[in-house]
mmCIF file of C-alpha atoms in Angstrom:
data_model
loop_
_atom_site.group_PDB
_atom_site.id
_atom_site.type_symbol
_atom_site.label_atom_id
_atom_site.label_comp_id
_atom_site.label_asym_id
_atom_site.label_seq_id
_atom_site.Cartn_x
_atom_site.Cartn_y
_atom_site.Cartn_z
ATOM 1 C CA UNK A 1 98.816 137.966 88.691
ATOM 2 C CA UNK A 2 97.934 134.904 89.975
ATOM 3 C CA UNK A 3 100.808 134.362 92.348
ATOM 4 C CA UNK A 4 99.360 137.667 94.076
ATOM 5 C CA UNK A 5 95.421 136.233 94.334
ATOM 6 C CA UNK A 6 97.365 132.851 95.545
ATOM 7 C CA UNK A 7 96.762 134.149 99.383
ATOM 8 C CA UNK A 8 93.429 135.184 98.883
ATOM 9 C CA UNK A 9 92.514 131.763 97.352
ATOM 10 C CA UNK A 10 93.664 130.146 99.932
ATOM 11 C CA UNK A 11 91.822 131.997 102.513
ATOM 12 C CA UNK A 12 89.076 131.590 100.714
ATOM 13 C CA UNK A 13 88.856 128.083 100.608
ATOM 14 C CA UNK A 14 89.917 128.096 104.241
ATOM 15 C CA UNK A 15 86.942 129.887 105.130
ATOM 16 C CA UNK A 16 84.784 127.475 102.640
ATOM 17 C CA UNK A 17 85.791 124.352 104.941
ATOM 18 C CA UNK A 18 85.531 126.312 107.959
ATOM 19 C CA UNK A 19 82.098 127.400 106.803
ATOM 20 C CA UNK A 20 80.786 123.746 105.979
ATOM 21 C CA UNK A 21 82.155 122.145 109.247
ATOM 22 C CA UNK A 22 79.549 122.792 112.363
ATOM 23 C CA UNK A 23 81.962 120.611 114.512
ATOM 24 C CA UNK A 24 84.334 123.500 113.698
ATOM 25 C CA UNK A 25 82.724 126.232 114.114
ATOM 26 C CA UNK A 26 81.433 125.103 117.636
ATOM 27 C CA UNK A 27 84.581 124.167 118.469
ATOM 28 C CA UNK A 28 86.456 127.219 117.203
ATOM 29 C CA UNK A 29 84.322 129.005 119.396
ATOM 30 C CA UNK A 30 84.319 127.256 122.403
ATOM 31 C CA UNK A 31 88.253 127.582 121.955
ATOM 32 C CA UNK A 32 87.658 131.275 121.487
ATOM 33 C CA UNK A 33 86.352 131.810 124.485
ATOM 34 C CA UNK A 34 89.140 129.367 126.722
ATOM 35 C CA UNK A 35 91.761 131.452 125.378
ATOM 36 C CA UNK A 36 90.125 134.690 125.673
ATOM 37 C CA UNK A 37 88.995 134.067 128.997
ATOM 38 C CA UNK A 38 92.458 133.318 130.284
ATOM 39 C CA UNK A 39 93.948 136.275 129.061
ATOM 40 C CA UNK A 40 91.505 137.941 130.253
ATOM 41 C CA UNK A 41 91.949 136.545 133.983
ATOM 42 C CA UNK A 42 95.379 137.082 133.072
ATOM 43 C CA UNK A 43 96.015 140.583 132.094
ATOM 44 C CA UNK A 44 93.069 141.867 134.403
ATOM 45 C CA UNK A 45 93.468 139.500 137.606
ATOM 46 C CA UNK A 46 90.185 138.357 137.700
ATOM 47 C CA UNK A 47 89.126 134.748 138.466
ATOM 48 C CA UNK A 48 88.837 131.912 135.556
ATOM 49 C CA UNK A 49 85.037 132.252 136.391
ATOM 50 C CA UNK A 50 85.055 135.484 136.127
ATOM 51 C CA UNK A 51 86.956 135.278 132.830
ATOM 52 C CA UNK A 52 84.819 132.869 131.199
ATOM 53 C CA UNK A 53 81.821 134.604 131.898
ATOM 54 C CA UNK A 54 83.445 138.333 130.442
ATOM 55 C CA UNK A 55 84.701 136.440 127.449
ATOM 56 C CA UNK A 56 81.059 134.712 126.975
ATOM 57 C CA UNK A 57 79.089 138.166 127.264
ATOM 58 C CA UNK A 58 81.515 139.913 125.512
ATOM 59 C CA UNK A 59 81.949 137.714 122.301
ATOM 60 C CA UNK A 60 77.876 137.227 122.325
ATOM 61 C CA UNK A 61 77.978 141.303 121.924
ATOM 62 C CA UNK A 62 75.531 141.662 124.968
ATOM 63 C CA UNK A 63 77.728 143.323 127.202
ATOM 64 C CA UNK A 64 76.155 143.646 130.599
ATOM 65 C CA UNK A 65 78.801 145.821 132.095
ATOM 66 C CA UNK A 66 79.043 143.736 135.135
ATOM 67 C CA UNK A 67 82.457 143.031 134.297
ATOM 68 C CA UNK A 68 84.968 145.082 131.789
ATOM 69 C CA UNK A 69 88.106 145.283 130.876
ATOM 70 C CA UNK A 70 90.165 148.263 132.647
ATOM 71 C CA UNK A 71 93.781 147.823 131.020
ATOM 72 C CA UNK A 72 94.949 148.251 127.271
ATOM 73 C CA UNK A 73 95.471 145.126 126.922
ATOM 74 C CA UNK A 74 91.939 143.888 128.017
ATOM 75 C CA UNK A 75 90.103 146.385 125.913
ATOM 76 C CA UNK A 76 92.560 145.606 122.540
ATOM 77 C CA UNK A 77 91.573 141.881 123.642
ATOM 78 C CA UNK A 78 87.667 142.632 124.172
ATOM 79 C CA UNK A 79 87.692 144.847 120.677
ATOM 80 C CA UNK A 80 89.387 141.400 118.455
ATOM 81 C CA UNK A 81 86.674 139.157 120.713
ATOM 82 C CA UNK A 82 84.117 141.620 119.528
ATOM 83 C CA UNK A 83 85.302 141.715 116.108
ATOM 84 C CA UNK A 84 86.087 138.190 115.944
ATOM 85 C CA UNK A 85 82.336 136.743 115.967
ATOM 86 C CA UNK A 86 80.530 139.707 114.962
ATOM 87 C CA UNK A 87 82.579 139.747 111.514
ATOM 88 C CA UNK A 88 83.298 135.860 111.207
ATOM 89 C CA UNK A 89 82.140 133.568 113.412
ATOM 90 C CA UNK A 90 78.656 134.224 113.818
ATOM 91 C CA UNK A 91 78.030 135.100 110.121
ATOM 92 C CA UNK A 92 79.694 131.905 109.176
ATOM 93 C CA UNK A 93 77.393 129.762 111.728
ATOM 94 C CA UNK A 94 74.254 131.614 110.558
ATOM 95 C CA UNK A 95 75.388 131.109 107.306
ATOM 96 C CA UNK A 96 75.817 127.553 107.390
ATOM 97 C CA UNK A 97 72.602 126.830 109.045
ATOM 98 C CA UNK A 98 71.181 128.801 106.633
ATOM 99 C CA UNK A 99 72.283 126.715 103.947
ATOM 100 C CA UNK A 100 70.695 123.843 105.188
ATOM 101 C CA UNK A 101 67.724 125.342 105.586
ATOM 102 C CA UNK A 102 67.300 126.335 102.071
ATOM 103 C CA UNK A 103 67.764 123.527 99.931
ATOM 104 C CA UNK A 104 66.241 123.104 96.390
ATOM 105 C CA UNK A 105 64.429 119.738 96.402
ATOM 106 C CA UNK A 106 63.448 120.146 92.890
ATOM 107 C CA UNK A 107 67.487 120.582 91.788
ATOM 108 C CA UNK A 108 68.844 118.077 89.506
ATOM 109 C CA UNK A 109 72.253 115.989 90.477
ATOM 110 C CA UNK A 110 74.505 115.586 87.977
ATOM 111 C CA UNK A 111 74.018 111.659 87.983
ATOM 112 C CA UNK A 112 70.706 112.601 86.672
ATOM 113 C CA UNK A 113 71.191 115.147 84.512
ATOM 114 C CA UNK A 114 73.751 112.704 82.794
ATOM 115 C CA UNK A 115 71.039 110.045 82.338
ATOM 116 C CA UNK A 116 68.593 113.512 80.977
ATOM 117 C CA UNK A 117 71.265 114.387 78.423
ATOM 118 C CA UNK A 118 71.654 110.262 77.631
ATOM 119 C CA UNK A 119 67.667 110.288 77.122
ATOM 120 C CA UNK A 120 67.281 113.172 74.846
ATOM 121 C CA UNK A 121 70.337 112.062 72.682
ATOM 122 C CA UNK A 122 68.398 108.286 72.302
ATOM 123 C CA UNK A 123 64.683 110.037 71.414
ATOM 124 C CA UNK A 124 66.772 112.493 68.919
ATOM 125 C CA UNK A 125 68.593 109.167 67.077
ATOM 126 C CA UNK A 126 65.138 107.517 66.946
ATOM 127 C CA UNK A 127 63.527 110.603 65.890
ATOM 128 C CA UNK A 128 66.034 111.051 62.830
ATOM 129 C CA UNK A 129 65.600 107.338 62.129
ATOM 130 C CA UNK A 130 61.388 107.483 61.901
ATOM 131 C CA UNK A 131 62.317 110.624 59.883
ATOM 132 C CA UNK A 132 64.058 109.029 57.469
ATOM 133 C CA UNK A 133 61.832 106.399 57.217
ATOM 134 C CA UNK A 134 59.235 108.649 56.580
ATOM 135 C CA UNK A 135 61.406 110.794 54.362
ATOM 136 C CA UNK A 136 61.339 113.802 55.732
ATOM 137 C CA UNK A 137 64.356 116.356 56.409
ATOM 138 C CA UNK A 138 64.403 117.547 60.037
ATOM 139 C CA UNK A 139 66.495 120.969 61.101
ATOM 140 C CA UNK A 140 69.906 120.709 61.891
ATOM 141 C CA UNK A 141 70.842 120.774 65.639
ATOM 142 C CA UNK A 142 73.045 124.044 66.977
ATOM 143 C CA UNK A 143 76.420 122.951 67.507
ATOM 144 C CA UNK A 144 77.194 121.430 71.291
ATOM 145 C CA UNK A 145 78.786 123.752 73.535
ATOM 146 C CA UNK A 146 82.447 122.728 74.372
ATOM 147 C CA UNK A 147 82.743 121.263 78.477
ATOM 148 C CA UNK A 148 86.041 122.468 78.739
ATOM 149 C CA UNK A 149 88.504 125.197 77.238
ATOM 150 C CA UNK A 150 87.311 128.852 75.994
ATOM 151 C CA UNK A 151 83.591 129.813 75.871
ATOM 152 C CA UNK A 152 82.819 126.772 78.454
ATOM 153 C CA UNK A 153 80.173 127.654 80.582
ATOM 154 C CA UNK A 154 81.061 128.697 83.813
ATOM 155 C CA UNK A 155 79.340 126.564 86.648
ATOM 156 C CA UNK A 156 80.946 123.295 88.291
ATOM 157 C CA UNK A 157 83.355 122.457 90.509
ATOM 158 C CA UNK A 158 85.687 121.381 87.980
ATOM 159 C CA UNK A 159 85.779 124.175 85.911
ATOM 160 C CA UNK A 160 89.001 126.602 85.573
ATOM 161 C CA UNK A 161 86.921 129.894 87.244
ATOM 162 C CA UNK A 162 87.782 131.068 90.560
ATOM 163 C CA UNK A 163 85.123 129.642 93.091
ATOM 164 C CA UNK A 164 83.531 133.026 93.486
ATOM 165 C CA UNK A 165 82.926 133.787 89.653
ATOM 166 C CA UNK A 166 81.127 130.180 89.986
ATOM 167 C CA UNK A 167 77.027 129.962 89.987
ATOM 168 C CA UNK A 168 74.826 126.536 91.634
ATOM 169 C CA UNK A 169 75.968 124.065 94.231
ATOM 170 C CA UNK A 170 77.483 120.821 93.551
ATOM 171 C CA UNK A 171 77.039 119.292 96.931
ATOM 172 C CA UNK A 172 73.498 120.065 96.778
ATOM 173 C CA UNK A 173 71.391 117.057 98.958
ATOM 174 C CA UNK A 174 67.980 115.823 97.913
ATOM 175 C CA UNK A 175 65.342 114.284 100.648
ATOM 176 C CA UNK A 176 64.219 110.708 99.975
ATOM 177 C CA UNK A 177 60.761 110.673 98.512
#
């Protein structure tokens, strides 16, 4: 079963990277539109000009009907420009920016929720050890949940789930105070 979700991961994580690189995505379309210009000018003799500016209008979905495709070939073309950015480029772009817009400032890294966990273990050792000086019997604690192997939580980077099924960000940035 996994063999067959082995493409799908991939494209996944293709998208992922493609997603988190604005150099890429500007580029990728910028490149879109080269290419799809000169085919353009090439299957529908028009000038590189003229190409440039179709491909531009077209992928950007305003379509001012100044210039259109009249062959087969130029309309197939125009409908996987069209299809292109409406279904993945521009999502992705809005997407990303989006991401950076909404950060969580008040989000924990792991360094520090390492150092939280450290913390709590030292007050819980001194709090057993003024307990026992004091004599007094304090509740047991519920048993620690394993990091790794069956009935880990699912959440990080490093665990065994498929990035999907994952919840939380690990590349999440904080602003300097």
């Amino acid at each position: 079963m996994d063999v067959l979700l082995l493409p799908f991961k991939w494209i996944y994580r293709g998208l992922v990277w493609f997603a988190n690189s604005p150099r890429t995505l500007i580029i990728s379309y910028l490149l879109m539109i080269v290419v799809a210009g000169v085919i353009y000018g090439h299957v529908e003799n028009r000038s590189a000009a003229d190409a440039v500016w179709w491909a531009v209008v077209t992928a950007s979905t305003v379509g001012y009907g100044d210039i259109s495709p009249v062959s087969w070939q130029g309309r197939t073309l125009a409908a996987l420009l069209i299809s292109t950015m409406v279904l993945l480029v521009i999502p992705l772009i809005t997407a990303h920016f989006a991401s950076q817009l909404i950060v969580d400032d008040d989000a924990f890294e792991h360094e520090e929720q390492e150092q939280l966990k450290a913390d709590v273990r030292r007050m819980r050792a001194l709090l057993e050890e003024i307990a026992a000086r004091q004599g007094i019997d304090l509740p047991d604690l519920p048993p620690e949940r394993p990091v790794s192997g069956p009935g880990a939580p699912v959440s990080g980077p490093g665990s065994a789930a498929p990035p999907w099924a994952r919840s939380g960000r690990s590349d999440r940035r904080r602003r300097p105070r």
